[in-house]
Amino acid sequence: PLFARQSYADQERVFKPGGSSTRRIVLATNVAETSLTVPGIRYVIDRGFARLNRYSYRNKVEQLRVEKISRASASQRAGRCGRVMSGICIRLYSEEDYLARPEFTDPEILRSSLAAVILRMKSLRIGAVEDFPFLDPPLPRMIADGYQLLAELGAVDDSNALTKVGWRLAKFPIDPKIARMILAAKDENCLREVLIIAAALSVQDPRERPFERQEAADRAHQRFQDERSDFLGYLKLWDFFDDSLKHKKSNRKLLAECKDSFLSHRRMREWREIHGQLHALVMETGLRPNEIPASYEEIHRALLAGLLGNIGFKSDEDGEYLGARGIKFSIFPGSVLKKAKPKWVVAAELTETTRLYARCAAKIDPAWVERIAGGLCKKHYFDPHWEKTPAQVSAYERVTLYGLTVAPKRRVYYGAINAREAREIFIRAALVAGEYATQAPFFEHNRKLIESVAALEHKARRPDVLVDEATIFAFYDGIIPDGIANGASFEKWRRQAERENPQLLYLSREYLMRHSASGITEEQFPDSVTVDGTRLPLTYRFDPGHILDGVTITVPLPLLNKLDAAQFDWLVPGLIREKVTWYLKALPKQIRRHVVPVPEFVTQFLEDQEPEPATDQSKRSPLPRPLAKALGEFVFFQTGITVSPDIWQDEKPPQHLLMNYRIMDEAGQELAMSRDLAKLKAQLGHAAQLTFSGVFRPGSGEHAPIERDEVTRWDFGDLPEEIAFTRSGKKLTGYPALVNREGKVAIRLFDTREAAQASMRGGVRQLLRFELREQMKQLEKDLSGQSRYLGQAALQLHALISPDMLREDMLSAIADRAFIGVDALPRTEKEFAAQRQRARTRLPAVSEAFIRTLQSIANECQAVLSRFALTGKESGAGRSARSKSPADDVEKLKNELNKQLRSLIYSGFLSATPWERLQHLPRYLKGMIHRLDKYPGNPERDMRHGALIAGLWQQYERRLEKHRKAGIEDSGLAEFRWQIEELRISLFAQELKTPYPVSVKRLQKLWEEVAA
C-alpha cells in the first residue's frame, strides 16, 4: 500500500523489496501521479479514476470526489512503468472512453477558493482579479465567492476594497480564515493557544492510524482528546511534544516515543516550524502572546471569527446538523463530538466525500456568533405589540446568520426600529384600548366616558352608538407628535402640552356617539334591582352566542331563595317589548293571524299590563303572574282564543330574553350561573338556606342570637314573623320558624316566608307532642302491636305498607289534625298555650275519626287487591281458549289500576293526604272495582277514557317534577291532581257520584291556573 496518510517509514517500504525474486504489487492512490518513481515497475493497471479536491462555491465546502481522470493523467500513470525497459499499461476502460475525456486536468485555480488569491493580489496592488490575464480564468461566480468570504472575515468593505483587517491578513502567508483567527486571538487574550492551533491546521495531521493497528492508535491518541473540542486536542498534543523536547531527550528516544504514541515525528517538526514562523510574524506586527492561559470560551470565540461559515445546529435525532446556507452535514466519525452531539458546533473544515463531514469540530455557544459576526447577521422583527408594565411598544427580534437562527426570540424596543408603526401601536393599544397605567386625569375621564357610551350599546343591543376605534385613534393621532412610542416620552410631552391646554386630550360624549340614543334611559335599563332591601347589580352585554349575552343579575347566595322567577320573567322595561314580540311570533299560525299587526298588539298589551320592572321588590306588590300567562290571558281577552302557557313549552326565547342569574359566595367567587332559576334553587337552594340561617351565630356581635337548638317547650317568648338585620353591609330580612329535625325541635332563620311557614307547622306539631307526651304515649300504646284499633287495618295494608311505617304515619297524621288542623300557627307563648288546650281536647275525637277512616280505606284496599288476584286468574285461564289480545288488555288495565292504587296508598299517605281528601279515598278505591267489573262489557269505551286520564296524569307528573326541582308549592296543581280522581269516578263509576261537576274541559280550564 502506498498513500499519503502513511508514515514516512511505511511509505519508504515501497523502495525496499524483500528480495530479487519477490514480485511486488503496489496498490497506490493519487500519489502515483506525482514525480515519485518506484524502480522495477513493469506493469501499471489503471482504473481511470482519481479522487480530486474541488471547492464548491455554491455550498462553500471542499469536495473530495472520485472522478474520471484526464488523458494527461492517464499518460502520466502509464509513465510510471518501463523506466528501465519497456513496460505495459492496462487501462480498465475503453479507448472510446479515453478519447472522450478532457485532455488536461482542471488547473487548481479552477478548483480552489479564490479568497487567498484575491487578498494577495489586492495587497500587491496588481489590479482587479476580474481583469487579470489568467491562462484559465476562473468563473465570475468563483470570484464573487472569494469576495464574499473576505467580507465574512472583515477583509473587504462594501466596495471590495481592503480594510485594516484585510491589510493585516495579507501579511500572513496562510489561509485567510486561519489568519483571521490569529487576529481575533489578540482581542480574546488567547494568542498563544490560537497560534498553536493555527499552525496545526496549516499542516497535515501528525497523528497516524495504521490500517493494521487502528485500535492501538485510537487508545494512544485518547490522552490528547478533550470531550468538548477537537481543537483543544492540538493543545494537549503540543504540550506533550513540547515537554519531551524540554527534557532534552535524544533524537532516537524522541522518535521512539512518537512511534509508541502513533505520531509522525516529521510532521510534528513541521508543525513546530510553521508555528515558529507564525510566532515570528506576529511578533513583528507588534502582537504579544498571552502569559495567562486562555479559557475555553476565549479560544473558541477567536476560532469562530475565521470559521463563521462552518457553524452548524443539530436539526434531528440522527445527529445531522443544519449548516450555513441550508447545507446539512454530519460530525466526522473520528471526532470526539460524534457521540456527544452538542446543539451547536463549529468545524475547521467541511469536506464532502461519501457525505458531507465536519472535521475538527467543537461545541460553541450561539450567543458568541452574533457578537463575532456583527453586521453579517440579519435581524428580523415580528409581533410588534404594546407592553403595559414597561409602558413601551416592544417587538421580538430573531437573529440569523446564513439562514441559521442564533437568537430565536428576543424582546426589543420597537420605537428605535420603526418609529412610525410603533407610535401607531402605542396610540391604538395604550390609549384607544386603554392598556396604559397612568394617573393622568384625561385617561380616566376618557375611559369612563367610553365605558358609559359602550354600555348604551349593550343595553340597546345595537352596535351603532359608540364610534369605532378608528375615530378615537384619529383623535389622538391628530394631537400626539411623531416619535412617541413609550410611556416616558408621552408623559413628558403631555405635561408640557397640558400647561397650555388642560383639556387637550379630553374626549367629549358628542364625539364618541354616532347618535343621541335618547331612548336608552335609566328607567328603561336600570343598573340594579332591589331584593329584600339589598341592591343587586344588573349588567348588560350585547354579544350573541356568548354566555353573558343579555341581562345578568349578580346575587349573593343567601338571597337566592328570595328571588321570584315570575318577577324577573319581565326582564327590564327596555327589553320587554322584544320578548313579548317573540312570544307572539312563536304562536301557531292559526292564532298568530289574530294578533296582527304584532307591534300594535304588543303596545296594547304593555299599556294594559303596565308592568313595573323588577327593580325594587320591597316597595311594590309583585306581579301577579308570569309573562307567558299574562300574555295568554290578554290574547284571550282580545281575540277569544284560549292560549295556554304550555303552547310555548317546546320553544325557548333567545338567550338574551331570559334573565341570567349569577350566584356568588361571601368571598366574591362565582358558584353557579344559569338562566334557569328553578335549576339554581334545586342546586344551591339548600346551601343558600344554610348560609342565610348561619348569620345568627352566638357571640358574633352582629345581632341577637335568635336561633336555638334542643327546644323542648315554649320558653323563648314571642317568635316574630320576620326580622331585619345587617350582614356584610347589606340589609337582609329573615323569617324565623320552628323546625322538626328527627324528633328534635329548633329555631332556625329562613330566607323566604314560604319556607318558614312550611317548617313552622312541623315544629309546632312536635313541640305539642312534647307538651302532651302522656296523651301521646297512650295513643302509641293503643296503636301498637295487634291492637283492636290498628291490627286489622295493618294486616289488610301490609302488601303496600309495613305495620311500623303505618303506625308512625298514623301518629303524625293524628297529631297534625288534632294539634293544628286548620288553626293559625301560634307565634306567641299565649297563642301556643291556647293551642295546647285545644289540642288536648280534640285528640280523642280526632283519633277515633282517623281510626274509622283508616279501617274503611283498608277494607276497600283489600277488596281491590282481592279483585286484582281474581282477575289475574280469570285472564290466565282464558288465554288458552281465547286470543291473547283481550287478556293482554285486561293485564294492561290491571297495571294502570295498580299504579293508581299506589299513588293513593303508600308509606306516609295519611300525613301527606289532606284530611278532607282522606274521606274520599274509599270511594276512589270502590271506583277501581267498578271499572274492572264494567270493562268486559265495553272495553273500547274504557280504553278511550283511559287514554284521556293517562294524558292528564302525565301532564300532572311532568309539572309536579318541575315544581319539586324549583321548590314550588302550588295548591292549583294539588287540586288538579284530585280532580283527576273525581274524573275517573265520573267516567268509570258514575253510580258512586262526585261531590261537584267534573269533566275534561273543566280540568283543562283549571290547568291554565296552575303555575308554570
mmCIF file with all atom_site columns, C-alpha atoms in Angstrom, residues 706 714-721 736 747 827-831:
data_model
loop_
_atom_site.group_PDB
_atom_site.id
_atom_site.type_symbol
_atom_site.label_atom_id
_atom_site.label_alt_id
_atom_site.label_comp_id
_atom_site.label_asym_id
_atom_site.label_entity_id
_atom_site.label_seq_id
_atom_site.pdbx_PDB_ins_code
_atom_site.Cartn_x
_atom_site.Cartn_y
_atom_site.Cartn_z
_atom_site.occupancy
_atom_site.B_iso_or_equiv
_atom_site.pdbx_formal_charge
_atom_site.auth_seq_id
_atom_site.auth_comp_id
_atom_site.auth_asym_id
_atom_site.auth_atom_id
_atom_site.pdbx_PDB_model_num
ATOM 1  C CA . ILE A 1 706 ? -82.408  34.073 67.856 1.00 0.00 ? 706 ILE A CA 1
ATOM 2  C CA . TRP A 1 714 ? -92.154  27.385 74.519 1.00 0.00 ? 714 TRP A CA 1
ATOM 3  C CA . ASP A 1 715 ? -89.833  29.383 76.747 1.00 0.00 ? 715 ASP A CA 1
ATOM 4  C CA . PHE A 1 716 ? -88.332  31.770 74.186 1.00 0.00 ? 716 PHE A CA 1
ATOM 5  C CA . GLY A 1 717 ? -91.010  34.478 74.195 1.00 0.00 ? 717 GLY A CA 1
ATOM 6  C CA . ASP A 1 718 ? -92.674  35.671 71.030 1.00 0.00 ? 718 ASP A CA 1
ATOM 7  C CA . LEU A 1 719 ? -91.430  34.441 67.664 1.00 0.00 ? 719 LEU A CA 1
ATOM 8  C CA . PRO A 1 720 ? -91.682  37.286 65.116 1.00 0.00 ? 720 PRO A CA 1
ATOM 9  C CA . GLU A 1 721 ? -92.741  36.507 61.571 1.00 0.00 ? 721 GLU A CA 1
ATOM 10 C CA . PRO A 1 736 ? -87.670  32.667 61.989 1.00 0.00 ? 736 PRO A CA 1
ATOM 11 C CA . ILE A 1 747 ? -85.443  27.628 65.940 1.00 0.00 ? 747 ILE A CA 1
ATOM 12 C CA . ARG A 1 827 ? -96.382  32.936 67.226 1.00 0.00 ? 827 ARG A CA 1
ATOM 13 C CA . THR A 1 828 ? -96.595  33.911 70.899 1.00 0.00 ? 828 THR A CA 1
ATOM 14 C CA . GLU A 1 829 ? -96.444  31.953 74.161 1.00 0.00 ? 829 GLU A CA 1
ATOM 15 C CA . LYS A 1 830 ? -100.079 32.837 74.875 1.00 0.00 ? 830 LYS A CA 1
ATOM 16 C CA . GLU A 1 831 ? -101.239 31.587 71.488 1.00 0.00 ? 831 GLU A CA 1
#
